[in-house]
Amino acid sequence: MRRLNARKRDDSKIPNMDPTKLHVRPSSRPNLFARTNSKNSKSKWWVSLAALLAFVLFLSSLFVFARNLRSSLKRRYGIVIDGGSTGTRIHVFGYRVEGGYGVFDFGEEGLASMKVNPGLSAYAQHPDGAGKSLVELLEYAKSRVPRDQWGVTEIRLMATAGLRLLELDVQNRILQSCRRLLRSSGFKFQDEWASVITGSDEGTYAWVAANYALGTLGGDPLETTGIIELGGASAQVTFVSSEPVPPEFSRTVKFGNMTYNLYSHSFLHFGQNAAHDSLREGLITGEFNTAKTLQKGSSVDPCTPYGYSRTSESEALSPGFMVERNRYLSTFHSKGNFSECRSVALMLLQKGKEKCTNENCSVGSIYTPKLRGKFLATENFFYTSKFFGLGPRAFLSDLMVAGQEFCGEDWLKLKKRYKLHDEDDLLRYCFSSAYIVALLHDSLGIGLEDQSITVATQVQNIPLDWALGAFILQTTAAIESGPDQWDWIVAIFGYELPTKLSLIAVSILLLFIAWSVSKWRKPQLKTIYDLEKGRYIVTRVSKC
């Protein structure tokens, strides 16, 4: 019998839902009562380790990136190898780029150099072995430039008068030997960066270095300072002339917003050592009338102190003075006399003047405009002045007095007084003192008491070296033209770019794997409505 008072079910209050249809919604709430097993714990441990390793690799790469970025913005490097006549010197320069301009630091940190002997020209008989002479220099450069900067650091070899005196074929073979080594040096190098520069280029670069050091580069051309160099094989004269200069002697330098029109010429064979050798040849042949012959095969040498006896083989001189290629000996009788030595030196400097086609030919038949403005006298001008203990200004009159005393002194007394000096070097100071006076005063017209010329080897701790001027011009031009895109990337990420990119790729891959595994191991939850219990419940969905 049905109960009359039974409650009647109100179907309208029951939610209209399909009991077979599951309403799934993801839940971020952890299942606090879910059972864990050792397998899950082990998996989570490996995931954590992989994520930690990836994070460490990523931070390391980020640190290296930041360090190299700071380095690329603060300091860069350039290398110039000076292939001189008496030795080869490597210069390592440091600089920064700020606001699109090069900021050069030529102090202890920004400039380092090293020299080896002999020079590249000494390999004329064995040109293929010239490159080996650079090995020690390259090792020095690598010790000064950070390894991650090698690939973007340009290295250039510029040979000067020593190689210019050799035959073209010999020059090329020496350069090829050097190029083979420079290609494998690790530094940035192109074959055309190893070359023999002209004497005018050498003088122009020296002028740039001098005026940069003086702070006049970039200013009024008439306020700049000229430079006169006395090297071993050649002498250079470079300055801003106030008169028109023939094209073959004219050089143009652009720096900043200024353009400078220079007279620049290199007097080949008129360097101190080359001139001294020419003097000896002239004495042997009797070309100089002041050298009176005492007997057959003997000559008086007014540029060597009294008491020195030297036997010279003519094979050490130029081949043109060999008689049927037979060796003969000629004894020089020393008669140190400054005035006679100066006269002989002047004859040497004026040789060929009858061929001059211009009004002004100060040295031989070479056009030289009238000197104007201030001048710096460098290299052997400085070394000779320093040997005699002279001041930097008005040194010519003092040099005459010192030279007269030195040339007239007995050789044995000089050796005792200057016992720490090399004998060959000591012998040259009589000639060099007379030669300098003959060149600067008798030929170029600089007064003996002129205050406008100063002997120097550096200005404000900046060396007056043509290699420095070459570096300034080339670096400034490169900055103005804009950096190469690949160089910029390498400068930031470092020289070992492929290795660092691989580390970054591995870090990203490990992070992705860790994320994927953690996602796969994370339980998938669903929410369903339980009809019997009359409420929603959360349950785990098993993975297939």
PDB file of C-alpha atoms in Angstrom, residues 132-339:
ATOM      1  CA  LYS A 132     110.073  32.781 -39.350  1.00  0.00           C
ATOM      2  CA  SER A 133     111.529  36.033 -38.021  1.00  0.00           C
ATOM      3  CA  LEU A 134     107.987  37.131 -37.107  1.00  0.00           C
ATOM      4  CA  VAL A 135     107.166  34.145 -34.865  1.00  0.00           C
ATOM      5  CA  GLU A 136     108.498  35.730 -31.678  1.00  0.00           C
ATOM      6  CA  LEU A 137     106.749  39.009 -32.470  1.00  0.00           C
ATOM      7  CA  LEU A 138     103.388  37.288 -32.973  1.00  0.00           C
ATOM      8  CA  GLU A 139     103.701  35.460 -29.656  1.00  0.00           C
ATOM      9  CA  TYR A 140     104.316  38.807 -28.002  1.00  0.00           C
ATOM     10  CA  ALA A 141     101.209  40.288 -29.640  1.00  0.00           C
ATOM     11  CA  LYS A 142      99.092  37.335 -28.470  1.00  0.00           C
ATOM     12  CA  SER A 143     100.228  37.964 -24.910  1.00  0.00           C
ATOM     13  CA  ARG A 144      98.991  41.574 -25.173  1.00  0.00           C
ATOM     14  CA  VAL A 145      95.638  41.014 -26.903  1.00  0.00           C
ATOM     15  CA  PRO A 146      92.879  38.984 -25.158  1.00  0.00           C
ATOM     16  CA  ARG A 147      92.249  35.706 -26.968  1.00  0.00           C
ATOM     17  CA  ASP A 148      88.594  36.471 -27.663  1.00  0.00           C
ATOM     18  CA  GLN A 149      89.740  39.630 -29.522  1.00  0.00           C
ATOM     19  CA  TRP A 150      92.227  37.950 -31.871  1.00  0.00           C
ATOM     20  CA  GLY A 151      89.736  37.339 -34.664  1.00  0.00           C
ATOM     21  CA  VAL A 152      88.730  41.014 -34.920  1.00  0.00           C
ATOM     22  CA  THR A 153      92.177  42.548 -34.357  1.00  0.00           C
ATOM     23  CA  GLU A 154      93.717  43.681 -37.631  1.00  0.00           C
ATOM     24  CA  ILE A 155      97.416  43.008 -38.175  1.00  0.00           C
ATOM     25  CA  ARG A 156      99.392  44.810 -40.885  1.00  0.00           C
ATOM     26  CA  LEU A 157     102.996  44.494 -42.039  1.00  0.00           C
ATOM     27  CA  MET A 158     104.561  47.629 -43.533  1.00  0.00           C
ATOM     28  CA  ALA A 159     108.115  47.343 -44.796  1.00  0.00           C
ATOM     29  CA  THR A 160     110.199  50.465 -45.355  1.00  0.00           C
ATOM     30  CA  ALA A 161     113.514  51.508 -46.910  1.00  0.00           C
ATOM     31  CA  GLY A 162     115.355  48.263 -46.190  1.00  0.00           C
ATOM     32  CA  LEU A 163     113.040  46.340 -48.533  1.00  0.00           C
ATOM     33  CA  ARG A 164     112.680  49.227 -50.980  1.00  0.00           C
ATOM     34  CA  LEU A 165     116.374  48.842 -51.767  1.00  0.00           C
ATOM     35  CA  LEU A 166     115.919  45.208 -52.881  1.00  0.00           C
ATOM     36  CA  GLU A 167     114.847  43.941 -56.282  1.00  0.00           C
ATOM     37  CA  LEU A 168     111.100  43.611 -56.784  1.00  0.00           C
ATOM     38  CA  ASP A 169     111.188  39.825 -57.079  1.00  0.00           C
ATOM     39  CA  VAL A 170     113.080  39.499 -53.798  1.00  0.00           C
ATOM     40  CA  GLN A 171     110.640  41.900 -52.114  1.00  0.00           C
ATOM     41  CA  ASN A 172     107.676  39.795 -53.208  1.00  0.00           C
ATOM     42  CA  ARG A 173     109.220  36.536 -52.032  1.00  0.00           C
ATOM     43  CA  ILE A 174     109.962  38.008 -48.598  1.00  0.00           C
ATOM     44  CA  LEU A 175     106.406  39.358 -48.328  1.00  0.00           C
ATOM     45  CA  GLN A 176     104.913  36.021 -49.412  1.00  0.00           C
ATOM     46  CA  SER A 177     106.857  34.245 -46.693  1.00  0.00           C
ATOM     47  CA  CYS A 178     105.500  36.706 -44.126  1.00  0.00           C
ATOM     48  CA  ARG A 179     101.944  36.424 -45.463  1.00  0.00           C
ATOM     49  CA  ARG A 180     101.912  32.646 -44.979  1.00  0.00           C
ATOM     50  CA  LEU A 181     102.671  33.107 -41.296  1.00  0.00           C
ATOM     51  CA  LEU A 182     100.265  36.016 -40.788  1.00  0.00           C
ATOM     52  CA  ARG A 183      97.362  34.084 -42.343  1.00  0.00           C
ATOM     53  CA  SER A 184      97.660  31.425 -39.643  1.00  0.00           C
ATOM     54  CA  SER A 185      98.345  33.855 -36.789  1.00  0.00           C
ATOM     55  CA  GLY A 186      94.752  33.930 -35.527  1.00  0.00           C
ATOM     56  CA  PHE A 187      94.534  37.678 -36.077  1.00  0.00           C
ATOM     57  CA  LYS A 188      92.480  39.330 -38.818  1.00  0.00           C
ATOM     58  CA  PHE A 189      94.678  39.554 -41.897  1.00  0.00           C
ATOM     59  CA  GLN A 190      94.405  40.068 -45.650  1.00  0.00           C
ATOM     60  CA  ASP A 191      97.275  39.550 -48.095  1.00  0.00           C
ATOM     61  CA  GLU A 192      97.268  43.162 -49.258  1.00  0.00           C
ATOM     62  CA  TRP A 193      97.935  44.247 -45.653  1.00  0.00           C
ATOM     63  CA  ALA A 194     101.557  43.086 -46.022  1.00  0.00           C
ATOM     64  CA  SER A 195     103.305  45.536 -48.326  1.00  0.00           C
ATOM     65  CA  VAL A 196     106.286  47.806 -48.921  1.00  0.00           C
ATOM     66  CA  ILE A 197     105.165  51.371 -48.279  1.00  0.00           C
ATOM     67  CA  THR A 198     106.634  54.361 -50.079  1.00  0.00           C
ATOM     68  CA  GLY A 199     108.971  56.789 -48.380  1.00  0.00           C
ATOM     69  CA  SER A 200     106.366  59.548 -48.765  1.00  0.00           C
ATOM     70  CA  ASP A 201     103.790  57.411 -46.953  1.00  0.00           C
ATOM     71  CA  GLU A 202     106.286  56.799 -44.175  1.00  0.00           C
ATOM     72  CA  GLY A 203     106.888  60.539 -43.819  1.00  0.00           C
ATOM     73  CA  THR A 204     103.163  61.296 -43.891  1.00  0.00           C
ATOM     74  CA  TYR A 205     102.433  58.760 -41.147  1.00  0.00           C
ATOM     75  CA  ALA A 206     105.228  60.234 -39.013  1.00  0.00           C
ATOM     76  CA  TRP A 207     103.737  63.722 -39.504  1.00  0.00           C
ATOM     77  CA  VAL A 208     100.329  62.439 -38.347  1.00  0.00           C
ATOM     78  CA  ALA A 209     101.856  60.859 -35.222  1.00  0.00           C
ATOM     79  CA  ALA A 210     103.756  64.035 -34.343  1.00  0.00           C
ATOM     80  CA  ASN A 211     100.793  66.376 -34.712  1.00  0.00           C
ATOM     81  CA  TYR A 212      98.466  64.009 -32.869  1.00  0.00           C
ATOM     82  CA  ALA A 213     100.923  63.985 -29.966  1.00  0.00           C
ATOM     83  CA  LEU A 214     101.194  67.787 -30.083  1.00  0.00           C
ATOM     84  CA  GLY A 215      97.409  68.211 -30.223  1.00  0.00           C
ATOM     85  CA  THR A 216      97.497  70.103 -33.528  1.00  0.00           C
ATOM     86  CA  LEU A 217      95.974  67.362 -35.707  1.00  0.00           C
ATOM     87  CA  GLY A 218      92.470  68.483 -36.614  1.00  0.00           C
ATOM     88  CA  GLY A 219      93.327  72.189 -36.298  1.00  0.00           C
ATOM     89  CA  ASP A 220      94.682  74.984 -38.485  1.00  0.00           C
ATOM     90  CA  PRO A 221      97.130  73.574 -41.084  1.00  0.00           C
ATOM     91  CA  LEU A 222      99.497  76.527 -40.611  1.00  0.00           C
ATOM     92  CA  GLU A 223      99.727  75.721 -36.903  1.00  0.00           C
ATOM     93  CA  THR A 224     100.945  72.172 -37.493  1.00  0.00           C
ATOM     94  CA  THR A 225     104.540  71.034 -36.995  1.00  0.00           C
ATOM     95  CA  GLY A 226     106.725  69.520 -39.703  1.00  0.00           C
ATOM     96  CA  ILE A 227     108.884  66.474 -39.164  1.00  0.00           C
ATOM     97  CA  ILE A 228     112.357  65.491 -40.371  1.00  0.00           C
ATOM     98  CA  GLU A 229     113.391  61.868 -39.850  1.00  0.00           C
ATOM     99  CA  LEU A 230     116.855  60.399 -40.165  1.00  0.00           C
ATOM    100  CA  GLY A 231     116.560  56.639 -40.450  1.00  0.00           C
ATOM    101  CA  GLY A 232     119.127  54.036 -41.324  1.00  0.00           C
ATOM    102  CA  ALA A 233     118.523  53.831 -45.084  1.00  0.00           C
ATOM    103  CA  SER A 234     116.530  56.997 -45.815  1.00  0.00           C
ATOM    104  CA  ALA A 235     115.607  60.449 -44.550  1.00  0.00           C
ATOM    105  CA  GLN A 236     112.082  61.930 -44.699  1.00  0.00           C
ATOM    106  CA  VAL A 237     110.941  65.554 -44.784  1.00  0.00           C
ATOM    107  CA  THR A 238     107.204  66.284 -44.363  1.00  0.00           C
ATOM    108  CA  PHE A 239     105.419  69.573 -43.620  1.00  0.00           C
ATOM    109  CA  VAL A 240     102.587  71.882 -44.726  1.00  0.00           C
ATOM    110  CA  SER A 241     104.167  74.098 -47.380  1.00  0.00           C
ATOM    111  CA  SER A 242     103.071  77.671 -48.076  1.00  0.00           C
ATOM    112  CA  GLU A 243     103.962  77.351 -51.765  1.00  0.00           C
ATOM    113  CA  PRO A 244     102.533  75.136 -54.534  1.00  0.00           C
ATOM    114  CA  VAL A 245     103.936  71.588 -54.457  1.00  0.00           C
ATOM    115  CA  PRO A 246     104.382  69.436 -57.582  1.00  0.00           C
ATOM    116  CA  PRO A 247     101.997  66.444 -57.604  1.00  0.00           C
ATOM    117  CA  GLU A 248     104.757  63.861 -57.186  1.00  0.00           C
ATOM    118  CA  PHE A 249     105.697  65.436 -53.836  1.00  0.00           C
ATOM    119  CA  SER A 250     102.170  66.238 -52.627  1.00  0.00           C
ATOM    120  CA  ARG A 251     100.195  64.186 -50.091  1.00  0.00           C
ATOM    121  CA  THR A 252      96.689  64.841 -48.744  1.00  0.00           C
ATOM    122  CA  VAL A 253      95.609  63.923 -45.223  1.00  0.00           C
ATOM    123  CA  LYS A 254      91.999  64.150 -44.055  1.00  0.00           C
ATOM    124  CA  PHE A 255      91.308  64.113 -40.335  1.00  0.00           C
ATOM    125  CA  GLY A 256      87.978  65.150 -38.902  1.00  0.00           C
ATOM    126  CA  ASN A 257      86.739  68.168 -40.825  1.00  0.00           C
ATOM    127  CA  MET A 258      90.207  69.298 -41.866  1.00  0.00           C
ATOM    128  CA  THR A 259      92.243  68.552 -45.001  1.00  0.00           C
ATOM    129  CA  TYR A 260      96.011  68.986 -45.025  1.00  0.00           C
ATOM    130  CA  ASN A 261      98.117  69.363 -48.170  1.00  0.00           C
ATOM    131  CA  LEU A 262     101.637  68.209 -47.404  1.00  0.00           C
ATOM    132  CA  TYR A 263     105.020  68.181 -49.021  1.00  0.00           C
ATOM    133  CA  SER A 264     106.460  64.747 -48.289  1.00  0.00           C
ATOM    134  CA  HIS A 265     109.510  63.035 -49.709  1.00  0.00           C
ATOM    135  CA  SER A 266     111.830  60.243 -48.707  1.00  0.00           C
ATOM    136  CA  PHE A 267     115.489  60.667 -49.635  1.00  0.00           C
ATOM    137  CA  LEU A 268     116.494  57.075 -50.270  1.00  0.00           C
ATOM    138  CA  HIS A 269     120.171  56.244 -49.651  1.00  0.00           C
ATOM    139  CA  PHE A 270     120.487  59.353 -47.479  1.00  0.00           C
ATOM    140  CA  GLY A 271     119.760  57.649 -44.167  1.00  0.00           C
ATOM    141  CA  GLN A 272     122.613  57.700 -41.669  1.00  0.00           C
ATOM    142  CA  ASN A 273     123.875  54.142 -42.265  1.00  0.00           C
ATOM    143  CA  ALA A 274     123.404  54.238 -46.046  1.00  0.00           C
ATOM    144  CA  ALA A 275     125.173  57.602 -46.283  1.00  0.00           C
ATOM    145  CA  HIS A 276     128.077  56.312 -44.212  1.00  0.00           C
ATOM    146  CA  ASP A 277     128.454  53.322 -46.541  1.00  0.00           C
ATOM    147  CA  SER A 278     128.338  55.644 -49.562  1.00  0.00           C
ATOM    148  CA  LEU A 279     131.046  57.751 -47.977  1.00  0.00           C
ATOM    149  CA  ARG A 280     133.329  54.730 -47.619  1.00  0.00           C
ATOM    150  CA  GLU A 281     132.784  53.782 -51.258  1.00  0.00           C
ATOM    151  CA  GLY A 282     133.603  57.322 -52.324  1.00  0.00           C
ATOM    152  CA  LEU A 283     136.791  57.272 -50.274  1.00  0.00           C
ATOM    153  CA  ILE A 284     137.917  54.007 -51.871  1.00  0.00           C
ATOM    154  CA  THR A 285     137.365  55.259 -55.413  1.00  0.00           C
ATOM    155  CA  GLY A 286     138.791  58.704 -54.701  1.00  0.00           C
ATOM    156  CA  GLU A 287     135.492  60.361 -55.661  1.00  0.00           C
ATOM    157  CA  PHE A 288     135.825  62.955 -52.896  1.00  0.00           C
ATOM    158  CA  ASN A 289     138.708  65.267 -53.503  1.00  0.00           C
ATOM    159  CA  THR A 290     139.222  66.059 -49.840  1.00  0.00           C
ATOM    160  CA  ALA A 291     140.195  62.468 -49.194  1.00  0.00           C
ATOM    161  CA  LYS A 292     143.845  62.528 -50.255  1.00  0.00           C
ATOM    162  CA  THR A 293     145.338  59.226 -51.317  1.00  0.00           C
ATOM    163  CA  LEU A 294     148.409  58.306 -49.357  1.00  0.00           C
ATOM    164  CA  GLN A 295     149.357  55.251 -51.378  1.00  0.00           C
ATOM    165  CA  LYS A 296     147.761  52.849 -53.823  1.00  0.00           C
ATOM    166  CA  GLY A 297     144.798  51.137 -52.253  1.00  0.00           C
ATOM    167  CA  SER A 298     144.823  53.364 -49.158  1.00  0.00           C
ATOM    168  CA  SER A 299     142.554  56.280 -48.276  1.00  0.00           C
ATOM    169  CA  VAL A 300     142.242  58.939 -45.609  1.00  0.00           C
ATOM    170  CA  ASP A 301     139.005  58.833 -43.627  1.00  0.00           C
ATOM    171  CA  PRO A 302     138.238  62.222 -42.011  1.00  0.00           C
ATOM    172  CA  CYS A 303     135.101  60.819 -40.332  1.00  0.00           C
ATOM    173  CA  THR A 304     136.854  58.244 -38.121  1.00  0.00           C
ATOM    174  CA  PRO A 305     138.764  59.253 -34.950  1.00  0.00           C
ATOM    175  CA  TYR A 306     142.539  59.176 -35.064  1.00  0.00           C
ATOM    176  CA  GLY A 307     144.189  55.902 -34.084  1.00  0.00           C
ATOM    177  CA  TYR A 308     141.570  53.549 -35.462  1.00  0.00           C
ATOM    178  CA  SER A 309     142.755  51.120 -38.131  1.00  0.00           C
ATOM    179  CA  ARG A 310     140.222  49.160 -40.108  1.00  0.00           C
ATOM    180  CA  THR A 311     140.566  46.659 -42.919  1.00  0.00           C
ATOM    181  CA  SER A 312     137.558  46.591 -45.216  1.00  0.00           C
ATOM    182  CA  GLU A 313     136.640  43.989 -47.811  1.00  0.00           C
ATOM    183  CA  SER A 314     135.200  45.567 -50.928  1.00  0.00           C
ATOM    184  CA  GLU A 315     132.698  42.726 -51.154  1.00  0.00           C
ATOM    185  CA  ALA A 316     130.902  44.340 -48.204  1.00  0.00           C
ATOM    186  CA  LEU A 317     130.289  47.359 -50.426  1.00  0.00           C
ATOM    187  CA  SER A 318     128.077  47.590 -53.488  1.00  0.00           C
ATOM    188  CA  PRO A 319     128.874  45.215 -56.412  1.00  0.00           C
ATOM    189  CA  GLY A 320     129.626  48.200 -58.686  1.00  0.00           C
ATOM    190  CA  PHE A 321     132.875  48.785 -56.792  1.00  0.00           C
ATOM    191  CA  MET A 322     134.186  45.246 -57.243  1.00  0.00           C
ATOM    192  CA  VAL A 323     136.995  44.880 -59.748  1.00  0.00           C
ATOM    193  CA  GLU A 324     136.418  41.717 -61.770  1.00  0.00           C
ATOM    194  CA  ARG A 325     134.801  40.309 -58.621  1.00  0.00           C
ATOM    195  CA  ASN A 326     138.225  39.862 -57.038  1.00  0.00           C
ATOM    196  CA  ARG A 327     138.615  40.688 -53.387  1.00  0.00           C
ATOM    197  CA  TYR A 328     141.124  43.281 -52.406  1.00  0.00           C
ATOM    198  CA  LEU A 329     141.892  44.958 -49.146  1.00  0.00           C
ATOM    199  CA  SER A 330     141.936  48.668 -48.505  1.00  0.00           C
ATOM    200  CA  THR A 331     143.231  50.122 -45.251  1.00  0.00           C
ATOM    201  CA  PHE A 332     141.582  53.341 -44.081  1.00  0.00           C
ATOM    202  CA  HIS A 333     143.956  55.739 -42.389  1.00  0.00           C
ATOM    203  CA  SER A 334     141.956  57.528 -39.733  1.00  0.00           C
ATOM    204  CA  LYS A 335     142.215  61.297 -39.610  1.00  0.00           C
ATOM    205  CA  GLY A 336     139.316  62.440 -37.502  1.00  0.00           C
ATOM    206  CA  ASN A 337     138.492  65.978 -38.550  1.00  0.00           C
ATOM    207  CA  PHE A 338     134.984  67.400 -38.124  1.00  0.00           C
ATOM    208  CA  SER A 339     135.326  70.148 -40.733  1.00  0.00           C
TER     209      SER A 339
END
